[in-house]
Amino acid sequence: MTYQLPDGYFDEPNVARVQDHLDGGTDNYVVDRDFALGLVKVAPWLPASVRINRAHGPRVLDYVTRELGIDQVLDLGCGLPHDDRRHLSDDVRRMVYVDSDPGVKAHARMILAERHGTASLHADLRNMPALLAAGPVARLDRGRPIGVLLHDVLPWIGDEAAHTAADALRVWLPPGSVLSVTHASTDTAPEAMAALVGLHARAGIDFRPGAHGRSATCSAPARRWRPTGP
């Protein structure tokens, strides 16, 4: 199967490809590297931050599967694959990789979702009903806990969409599930973060870091969800 990328896809910086470059990846282009250079000038710590966030994913996945015994996982906003994610633990029986970027979809399908029990999905968190109803997600067993990775995704979809997505997950996740969230914050280096917001805005990219405790979507990583309703 072939995937048609949108016109101009390679003409402007792309969040997934810029993050890939900052993390030392190779699936990026001159326009992404030039944009990343400007970001690093105002925030020299940014590449280290991206690497730390990326490395957090496999550690959370290991904790969710081996320590909590949850063997089905939904990776929302999976991003471009790196070597450390090509080999999925046998403790994961079902893994669904989701991203709204069509370029990521192609890479995820070829690299991440090649093992039995894995699937990739091109879907957007700004349309949660469609995402949750899509075949790979709908086939997860909601009679058992599900792990959800939501790492460095919410700042890129806007506050209202972020709250809507979090609320939809609260309703949809079965008891005992785990939701792991990472979110860019303005609590440290506020001037640099404001500069990053401005640089992204000039590139036509909506980037909304949050302050700690400002939003219910900025919860601690690996938080176990226990519904409070009947």
PDB file of N, CA, C and O in Angstrom, residues 36-101:
ATOM      1  N   ALA A  36      15.317  23.804  13.413  1.00  0.00           N
ATOM      2  CA  ALA A  36      15.817  23.322  14.702  1.00  0.00           C
ATOM      3  C   ALA A  36      17.002  24.152  15.180  1.00  0.00           C
ATOM      4  O   ALA A  36      17.166  24.383  16.386  1.00  0.00           O
ATOM      5  N   LEU A  37      17.830  24.618  14.251  1.00  0.00           N
ATOM      6  CA  LEU A  37      18.980  25.448  14.621  1.00  0.00           C
ATOM      7  C   LEU A  37      18.519  26.714  15.328  1.00  0.00           C
ATOM      8  O   LEU A  37      19.104  27.127  16.335  1.00  0.00           O
ATOM      9  N   GLY A  38      17.448  27.330  14.825  1.00  0.00           N
ATOM     10  CA  GLY A  38      16.906  28.510  15.481  1.00  0.00           C
ATOM     11  C   GLY A  38      16.345  28.201  16.856  1.00  0.00           C
ATOM     12  O   GLY A  38      16.489  29.000  17.793  1.00  0.00           O
ATOM     13  N   LEU A  39      15.714  27.038  17.000  1.00  0.00           N
ATOM     14  CA  LEU A  39      15.179  26.646  18.303  1.00  0.00           C
ATOM     15  C   LEU A  39      16.297  26.461  19.330  1.00  0.00           C
ATOM     16  O   LEU A  39      16.187  26.915  20.476  1.00  0.00           O
ATOM     17  N   VAL A  40      17.362  25.819  18.908  1.00  0.00           N
ATOM     18  CA  VAL A  40      18.464  25.534  19.828  1.00  0.00           C
ATOM     19  C   VAL A  40      19.201  26.814  20.223  1.00  0.00           C
ATOM     20  O   VAL A  40      19.750  26.916  21.328  1.00  0.00           O
ATOM     21  N   LYS A  41      19.194  27.822  19.359  1.00  0.00           N
ATOM     22  CA  LYS A  41      19.848  29.088  19.694  1.00  0.00           C
ATOM     23  C   LYS A  41      19.192  29.744  20.895  1.00  0.00           C
ATOM     24  O   LYS A  41      19.867  30.355  21.723  1.00  0.00           O
ATOM     25  N   VAL A  42      17.869  29.633  21.027  1.00  0.00           N
ATOM     26  CA  VAL A  42      17.178  30.251  22.159  1.00  0.00           C
ATOM     27  C   VAL A  42      17.014  29.274  23.324  1.00  0.00           C
ATOM     28  O   VAL A  42      16.750  29.700  24.448  1.00  0.00           O
ATOM     29  N   ALA A  43      17.154  27.972  23.049  1.00  0.00           N
ATOM     30  CA  ALA A  43      17.005  26.949  24.100  1.00  0.00           C
ATOM     31  C   ALA A  43      18.054  25.868  23.886  1.00  0.00           C
ATOM     32  O   ALA A  43      17.748  24.793  23.353  1.00  0.00           O
ATOM     33  N   PRO A  44      19.314  26.115  24.298  1.00  0.00           N
ATOM     34  CA  PRO A  44      20.394  25.149  24.057  1.00  0.00           C
ATOM     35  C   PRO A  44      20.147  23.782  24.673  1.00  0.00           C
ATOM     36  O   PRO A  44      20.726  22.782  24.234  1.00  0.00           O
ATOM     37  N   TRP A  45      19.283  23.726  25.665  1.00  0.00           N
ATOM     38  CA  TRP A  45      18.986  22.466  26.357  1.00  0.00           C
ATOM     39  C   TRP A  45      17.939  21.627  25.623  1.00  0.00           C
ATOM     40  O   TRP A  45      17.634  20.500  26.035  1.00  0.00           O
ATOM     41  N   LEU A  46      17.390  22.134  24.533  1.00  0.00           N
ATOM     42  CA  LEU A  46      16.266  21.462  23.878  1.00  0.00           C
ATOM     43  C   LEU A  46      16.594  20.047  23.386  1.00  0.00           C
ATOM     44  O   LEU A  46      15.790  19.132  23.604  1.00  0.00           O
ATOM     45  N   PRO A  47      17.736  19.812  22.721  1.00  0.00           N
ATOM     46  CA  PRO A  47      18.021  18.434  22.294  1.00  0.00           C
ATOM     47  C   PRO A  47      18.051  17.447  23.453  1.00  0.00           C
ATOM     48  O   PRO A  47      17.526  16.328  23.330  1.00  0.00           O
ATOM     49  N   ALA A  48      18.641  17.852  24.584  1.00  0.00           N
ATOM     50  CA  ALA A  48      18.675  16.962  25.748  1.00  0.00           C
ATOM     51  C   ALA A  48      17.271  16.701  26.262  1.00  0.00           C
ATOM     52  O   ALA A  48      16.934  15.579  26.650  1.00  0.00           O
ATOM     53  N   SER A  49      16.421  17.734  26.245  1.00  0.00           N
ATOM     54  CA  SER A  49      15.038  17.565  26.698  1.00  0.00           C
ATOM     55  C   SER A  49      14.286  16.586  25.815  1.00  0.00           C
ATOM     56  O   SER A  49      13.542  15.732  26.306  1.00  0.00           O
ATOM     57  N   VAL A  50      14.484  16.705  24.502  1.00  0.00           N
ATOM     58  CA  VAL A  50      13.815  15.791  23.567  1.00  0.00           C
ATOM     59  C   VAL A  50      14.287  14.358  23.784  1.00  0.00           C
ATOM     60  O   VAL A  50      13.489  13.412  23.789  1.00  0.00           O
ATOM     61  N   ARG A  51      15.601  14.179  23.987  1.00  0.00           N
ATOM     62  CA  ARG A  51      16.135  12.825  24.202  1.00  0.00           C
ATOM     63  C   ARG A  51      15.604  12.220  25.490  1.00  0.00           C
ATOM     64  O   ARG A  51      15.259  11.029  25.535  1.00  0.00           O
ATOM     65  N   ILE A  52      15.526  13.026  26.542  1.00  0.00           N
ATOM     66  CA  ILE A  52      15.013  12.527  27.819  1.00  0.00           C
ATOM     67  C   ILE A  52      13.559  12.103  27.673  1.00  0.00           C
ATOM     68  O   ILE A  52      13.145  11.040  28.160  1.00  0.00           O
ATOM     69  N   ASN A  53      12.774  12.931  27.013  1.00  0.00           N
ATOM     70  CA  ASN A  53      11.362  12.602  26.827  1.00  0.00           C
ATOM     71  C   ASN A  53      11.207  11.336  26.002  1.00  0.00           C
ATOM     72  O   ASN A  53      10.379  10.474  26.314  1.00  0.00           O
ATOM     73  N   ARG A  54      12.007  11.189  24.967  1.00  0.00           N
ATOM     74  CA  ARG A  54      11.923  10.018  24.098  1.00  0.00           C
ATOM     75  C   ARG A  54      12.311   8.757  24.875  1.00  0.00           C
ATOM     76  O   ARG A  54      11.668   7.712  24.756  1.00  0.00           O
ATOM     77  N   ALA A  55      13.374   8.850  25.678  1.00  0.00           N
ATOM     78  CA  ALA A  55      13.826   7.692  26.442  1.00  0.00           C
ATOM     79  C   ALA A  55      12.826   7.301  27.522  1.00  0.00           C
ATOM     80  O   ALA A  55      12.816   6.149  27.981  1.00  0.00           O
ATOM     81  N   HIS A  56      12.006   8.249  27.924  1.00  0.00           N
ATOM     82  CA  HIS A  56      11.009   7.979  28.962  1.00  0.00           C
ATOM     83  C   HIS A  56       9.978   6.959  28.489  1.00  0.00           C
ATOM     84  O   HIS A  56       9.477   6.155  29.282  1.00  0.00           O
ATOM     85  N   GLY A  57       9.666   6.981  27.194  1.00  0.00           N
ATOM     86  CA  GLY A  57       8.644   6.094  26.655  1.00  0.00           C
ATOM     87  C   GLY A  57       8.917   4.620  26.891  1.00  0.00           C
ATOM     88  O   GLY A  57       8.079   3.898  27.456  1.00  0.00           O
ATOM     89  N   PRO A  58      10.085   4.104  26.462  1.00  0.00           N
ATOM     90  CA  PRO A  58      10.372   2.682  26.698  1.00  0.00           C
ATOM     91  C   PRO A  58      10.393   2.316  28.173  1.00  0.00           C
ATOM     92  O   PRO A  58      10.010   1.205  28.540  1.00  0.00           O
ATOM     93  N   ARG A  59      10.839   3.246  29.038  1.00  0.00           N
ATOM     94  CA  ARG A  59      10.864   2.939  30.476  1.00  0.00           C
ATOM     95  C   ARG A  59       9.452   2.808  31.026  1.00  0.00           C
ATOM     96  O   ARG A  59       9.168   1.909  31.832  1.00  0.00           O
ATOM     97  N   VAL A  60       8.565   3.713  30.612  1.00  0.00           N
ATOM     98  CA  VAL A  60       7.171   3.616  31.058  1.00  0.00           C
ATOM     99  C   VAL A  60       6.530   2.340  30.515  1.00  0.00           C
ATOM    100  O   VAL A  60       5.804   1.641  31.227  1.00  0.00           O
ATOM    101  N   LEU A  61       6.805   2.044  29.257  1.00  0.00           N
ATOM    102  CA  LEU A  61       6.244   0.832  28.652  1.00  0.00           C
ATOM    103  C   LEU A  61       6.702  -0.406  29.418  1.00  0.00           C
ATOM    104  O   LEU A  61       5.905  -1.324  29.679  1.00  0.00           O
ATOM    105  N   ASP A  62       7.954  -0.444  29.800  1.00  0.00           N
ATOM    106  CA  ASP A  62       8.474  -1.574  30.561  1.00  0.00           C
ATOM    107  C   ASP A  62       7.778  -1.680  31.922  1.00  0.00           C
ATOM    108  O   ASP A  62       7.411  -2.770  32.370  1.00  0.00           O
ATOM    109  N   TYR A  63       7.573  -0.532  32.571  1.00  0.00           N
ATOM    110  CA  TYR A  63       6.905  -0.526  33.878  1.00  0.00           C
ATOM    111  C   TYR A  63       5.455  -0.988  33.753  1.00  0.00           C
ATOM    112  O   TYR A  63       4.977  -1.813  34.544  1.00  0.00           O
ATOM    113  N   VAL A  64       4.750  -0.456  32.746  1.00  0.00           N
ATOM    114  CA  VAL A  64       3.347  -0.787  32.565  1.00  0.00           C
ATOM    115  C   VAL A  64       3.161  -2.276  32.299  1.00  0.00           C
ATOM    116  O   VAL A  64       2.247  -2.915  32.836  1.00  0.00           O
ATOM    117  N   THR A  65       4.032  -2.848  31.482  1.00  0.00           N
ATOM    118  CA  THR A  65       3.856  -4.251  31.102  1.00  0.00           C
ATOM    119  C   THR A  65       4.405  -5.208  32.156  1.00  0.00           C
ATOM    120  O   THR A  65       3.719  -6.148  32.564  1.00  0.00           O
ATOM    121  N   ARG A  66       5.627  -4.993  32.612  1.00  0.00           N
ATOM    122  CA  ARG A  66       6.271  -5.950  33.518  1.00  0.00           C
ATOM    123  C   ARG A  66       5.843  -5.791  34.970  1.00  0.00           C
ATOM    124  O   ARG A  66       5.679  -6.786  35.677  1.00  0.00           O
ATOM    125  N   GLU A  67       5.673  -4.543  35.404  1.00  0.00           N
ATOM    126  CA  GLU A  67       5.324  -4.317  36.810  1.00  0.00           C
ATOM    127  C   GLU A  67       3.814  -4.364  37.053  1.00  0.00           C
ATOM    128  O   GLU A  67       3.362  -4.875  38.073  1.00  0.00           O
ATOM    129  N   LEU A  68       3.046  -3.832  36.102  1.00  0.00           N
ATOM    130  CA  LEU A  68       1.596  -3.764  36.283  1.00  0.00           C
ATOM    131  C   LEU A  68       0.850  -4.859  35.535  1.00  0.00           C
ATOM    132  O   LEU A  68      -0.347  -5.033  35.735  1.00  0.00           O
ATOM    133  N   GLY A  69       1.539  -5.575  34.669  1.00  0.00           N
ATOM    134  CA  GLY A  69       0.927  -6.692  33.959  1.00  0.00           C
ATOM    135  C   GLY A  69      -0.054  -6.298  32.882  1.00  0.00           C
ATOM    136  O   GLY A  69      -0.913  -7.095  32.492  1.00  0.00           O
ATOM    137  N   ILE A  70       0.051  -5.077  32.367  1.00  0.00           N
ATOM    138  CA  ILE A  70      -0.832  -4.612  31.295  1.00  0.00           C
ATOM    139  C   ILE A  70      -0.163  -4.934  29.960  1.00  0.00           C
ATOM    140  O   ILE A  70       0.925  -4.443  29.676  1.00  0.00           O
ATOM    141  N   ASP A  71      -0.821  -5.750  29.141  1.00  0.00           N
ATOM    142  CA  ASP A  71      -0.172  -6.234  27.927  1.00  0.00           C
ATOM    143  C   ASP A  71      -0.753  -5.654  26.638  1.00  0.00           C
ATOM    144  O   ASP A  71      -0.424  -6.103  25.550  1.00  0.00           O
ATOM    145  N   GLN A  72      -1.622  -4.665  26.750  1.00  0.00           N
ATOM    146  CA  GLN A  72      -2.140  -3.978  25.557  1.00  0.00           C
ATOM    147  C   GLN A  72      -1.966  -2.472  25.755  1.00  0.00           C
ATOM    148  O   GLN A  72      -2.335  -1.917  26.794  1.00  0.00           O
ATOM    149  N   VAL A  73      -1.361  -1.831  24.741  1.00  0.00           N
ATOM    150  CA  VAL A  73      -0.915  -0.450  24.896  1.00  0.00           C
ATOM    151  C   VAL A  73      -1.284   0.364  23.663  1.00  0.00           C
ATOM    152  O   VAL A  73      -1.197  -0.119  22.524  1.00  0.00           O
ATOM    153  N   LEU A  74      -1.668   1.597  23.905  1.00  0.00           N
ATOM    154  CA  LEU A  74      -2.012   2.546  22.858  1.00  0.00           C
ATOM    155  C   LEU A  74      -1.010   3.693  22.926  1.00  0.00           C
ATOM    156  O   LEU A  74      -0.928   4.401  23.929  1.00  0.00           O
ATOM    157  N   ASP A  75      -0.206   3.858  21.874  1.00  0.00           N
ATOM    158  CA  ASP A  75       0.810   4.914  21.826  1.00  0.00           C
ATOM    159  C   ASP A  75       0.275   6.046  20.957  1.00  0.00           C
ATOM    160  O   ASP A  75       0.303   5.972  19.723  1.00  0.00           O
ATOM    161  N   LEU A  76      -0.216   7.099  21.600  1.00  0.00           N
ATOM    162  CA  LEU A  76      -0.831   8.221  20.897  1.00  0.00           C
ATOM    163  C   LEU A  76       0.216   9.286  20.586  1.00  0.00           C
ATOM    164  O   LEU A  76       0.822   9.852  21.490  1.00  0.00           O
ATOM    165  N   GLY A  77       0.418   9.552  19.301  1.00  0.00           N
ATOM    166  CA  GLY A  77       1.467  10.473  18.902  1.00  0.00           C
ATOM    167  C   GLY A  77       2.812   9.796  18.965  1.00  0.00           C
ATOM    168  O   GLY A  77       3.754  10.301  19.576  1.00  0.00           O
ATOM    169  N   CYS A  78       2.927   8.641  18.327  1.00  0.00           N
ATOM    170  CA  CYS A  78       4.131   7.798  18.485  1.00  0.00           C
ATOM    171  C   CYS A  78       5.378   8.439  17.894  1.00  0.00           C
ATOM    172  O   CYS A  78       6.492   8.154  18.334  1.00  0.00           O
ATOM    173  N   GLY A  79       5.235   9.310  16.902  1.00  0.00           N
ATOM    174  CA  GLY A  79       6.402   9.951  16.305  1.00  0.00           C
ATOM    175  C   GLY A  79       7.205   9.009  15.427  1.00  0.00           C
ATOM    176  O   GLY A  79       6.872   7.832  15.267  1.00  0.00           O
ATOM    177  N   LEU A  80       8.261   9.548  14.841  1.00  0.00           N
ATOM    178  CA  LEU A  80       9.115   8.748  13.972  1.00  0.00           C
ATOM    179  C   LEU A  80       9.900   7.725  14.781  1.00  0.00           C
ATOM    180  O   LEU A  80      10.415   8.037  15.854  1.00  0.00           O
ATOM    181  N   PRO A  81      10.014   6.509  14.298  1.00  0.00           N
ATOM    182  CA  PRO A  81      10.671   5.445  15.074  1.00  0.00           C
ATOM    183  C   PRO A  81      12.177   5.609  15.141  1.00  0.00           C
ATOM    184  O   PRO A  81      12.808   6.042  14.182  1.00  0.00           O
ATOM    185  N   HIS A  82      12.746   5.267  16.293  1.00  0.00           N
ATOM    186  CA  HIS A  82      14.190   5.196  16.480  1.00  0.00           C
ATOM    187  C   HIS A  82      14.554   3.759  16.831  1.00  0.00           C
ATOM    188  O   HIS A  82      13.695   2.932  17.122  1.00  0.00           O
ATOM    189  N   ASP A  83      15.838   3.471  16.839  1.00  0.00           N
ATOM    190  CA  ASP A  83      16.295   2.091  17.034  1.00  0.00           C
ATOM    191  C   ASP A  83      15.800   1.481  18.336  1.00  0.00           C
ATOM    192  O   ASP A  83      15.504   0.284  18.389  1.00  0.00           O
ATOM    193  N   ASP A  84      15.703   2.296  19.405  1.00  0.00           N
ATOM    194  CA  ASP A  84      15.329   1.743  20.704  1.00  0.00           C
ATOM    195  C   ASP A  84      13.864   1.302  20.753  1.00  0.00           C
ATOM    196  O   ASP A  84      13.430   0.722  21.742  1.00  0.00           O
ATOM    197  N   ARG A  85      13.104   1.575  19.697  1.00  0.00           N
ATOM    198  CA  ARG A  85      11.691   1.189  19.693  1.00  0.00           C
ATOM    199  C   ARG A  85      11.386   0.140  18.636  1.00  0.00           C
ATOM    200  O   ARG A  85      10.232  -0.211  18.425  1.00  0.00           O
ATOM    201  N   ARG A  86      12.397  -0.336  17.956  1.00  0.00           N
ATOM    202  CA  ARG A  86      12.168  -1.325  16.904  1.00  0.00           C
ATOM    203  C   ARG A  86      11.894  -2.714  17.480  1.00  0.00           C
ATOM    204  O   ARG A  86      11.302  -3.550  16.816  1.00  0.00           O
ATOM    205  N   HIS A  87      12.340  -2.960  18.697  1.00  0.00           N
ATOM    206  CA  HIS A  87      12.191  -4.281  19.303  1.00  0.00           C
ATOM    207  C   HIS A  87      11.239  -4.180  20.489  1.00  0.00           C
ATOM    208  O   HIS A  87      11.580  -3.628  21.525  1.00  0.00           O
ATOM    209  N   LEU A  88      10.069  -4.714  20.319  1.00  0.00           N
ATOM    210  CA  LEU A  88       9.035  -4.641  21.347  1.00  0.00           C
ATOM    211  C   LEU A  88       9.102  -5.869  22.242  1.00  0.00           C
ATOM    212  O   LEU A  88       9.248  -6.995  21.765  1.00  0.00           O
ATOM    213  N   SER A  89       9.004  -5.650  23.543  1.00  0.00           N
ATOM    214  CA  SER A  89       9.068  -6.742  24.506  1.00  0.00           C
ATOM    215  C   SER A  89       7.948  -7.754  24.276  1.00  0.00           C
ATOM    216  O   SER A  89       6.831  -7.396  23.885  1.00  0.00           O
ATOM    217  N   ASP A  90       8.235  -9.014  24.546  1.00  0.00           N
ATOM    218  CA  ASP A  90       7.218 -10.064  24.434  1.00  0.00           C
ATOM    219  C   ASP A  90       6.105  -9.894  25.459  1.00  0.00           C
ATOM    220  O   ASP A  90       5.057 -10.526  25.347  1.00  0.00           O
ATOM    221  N   ASP A  91       6.349  -9.029  26.481  1.00  0.00           N
ATOM    222  CA  ASP A  91       5.311  -8.770  27.478  1.00  0.00           C
ATOM    223  C   ASP A  91       4.155  -7.970  26.885  1.00  0.00           C
ATOM    224  O   ASP A  91       3.075  -7.910  27.479  1.00  0.00           O
ATOM    225  N   VAL A  92       4.378  -7.336  25.734  1.00  0.00           N
ATOM    226  CA  VAL A  92       3.322  -6.581  25.064  1.00  0.00           C
ATOM    227  C   VAL A  92       2.668  -7.490  24.030  1.00  0.00           C
ATOM    228  O   VAL A  92       3.288  -7.902  23.060  1.00  0.00           O
ATOM    229  N   ARG A  93       1.410  -7.817  24.246  1.00  0.00           N
ATOM    230  CA  ARG A  93       0.695  -8.698  23.314  1.00  0.00           C
ATOM    231  C   ARG A  93       0.002  -7.907  22.211  1.00  0.00           C
ATOM    232  O   ARG A  93      -0.181  -8.401  21.100  1.00  0.00           O
ATOM    233  N   ARG A  94      -0.418  -6.669  22.532  1.00  0.00           N
ATOM    234  CA  ARG A  94      -1.107  -5.842  21.553  1.00  0.00           C
ATOM    235  C   ARG A  94      -0.620  -4.402  21.689  1.00  0.00           C
ATOM    236  O   ARG A  94      -0.630  -3.831  22.774  1.00  0.00           O
ATOM    237  N   MET A  95      -0.155  -3.813  20.581  1.00  0.00           N
ATOM    238  CA  MET A  95       0.355  -2.443  20.588  1.00  0.00           C
ATOM    239  C   MET A  95      -0.193  -1.715  19.369  1.00  0.00           C
ATOM    240  O   MET A  95      -0.092  -2.209  18.239  1.00  0.00           O
ATOM    241  N   VAL A  96      -0.780  -0.545  19.607  1.00  0.00           N
ATOM    242  CA  VAL A  96      -1.310   0.263  18.511  1.00  0.00           C
ATOM    243  C   VAL A  96      -0.581   1.602  18.507  1.00  0.00           C
ATOM    244  O   VAL A  96      -0.627   2.352  19.494  1.00  0.00           O
ATOM    245  N   TYR A  97       0.099   1.889  17.408  1.00  0.00           N
ATOM    246  CA  TYR A  97       0.817   3.153  17.235  1.00  0.00           C
ATOM    247  C   TYR A  97      -0.068   4.121  16.454  1.00  0.00           C
ATOM    248  O   TYR A  97      -0.550   3.793  15.371  1.00  0.00           O
ATOM    249  N   VAL A  98      -0.266   5.315  17.010  1.00  0.00           N
ATOM    250  CA  VAL A  98      -1.162   6.289  16.396  1.00  0.00           C
ATOM    251  C   VAL A  98      -0.428   7.606  16.189  1.00  0.00           C
ATOM    252  O   VAL A  98       0.283   8.076  17.089  1.00  0.00           O
ATOM    253  N   ASP A  99      -0.603   8.199  15.012  1.00  0.00           N
ATOM    254  CA  ASP A  99      -0.051   9.534  14.777  1.00  0.00           C
ATOM    255  C   ASP A  99      -0.866  10.208  13.679  1.00  0.00           C
ATOM    256  O   ASP A  99      -1.435   9.535  12.809  1.00  0.00           O
ATOM    257  N   SER A 100      -0.920  11.539  13.736  1.00  0.00           N
ATOM    258  CA  SER A 100      -1.675  12.296  12.735  1.00  0.00           C
ATOM    259  C   SER A 100      -0.829  12.671  11.538  1.00  0.00           C
ATOM    260  O   SER A 100      -1.356  13.167  10.536  1.00  0.00           O
ATOM    261  N   ASP A 101       0.484  12.466  11.638  1.00  0.00           N
ATOM    262  CA  ASP A 101       1.392  12.829  10.549  1.00  0.00           C
ATOM    263  C   ASP A 101       1.442  11.693   9.534  1.00  0.00           C
ATOM    264  O   ASP A 101       1.806  10.567   9.885  1.00  0.00           O
TER     265      ASP A 101
END
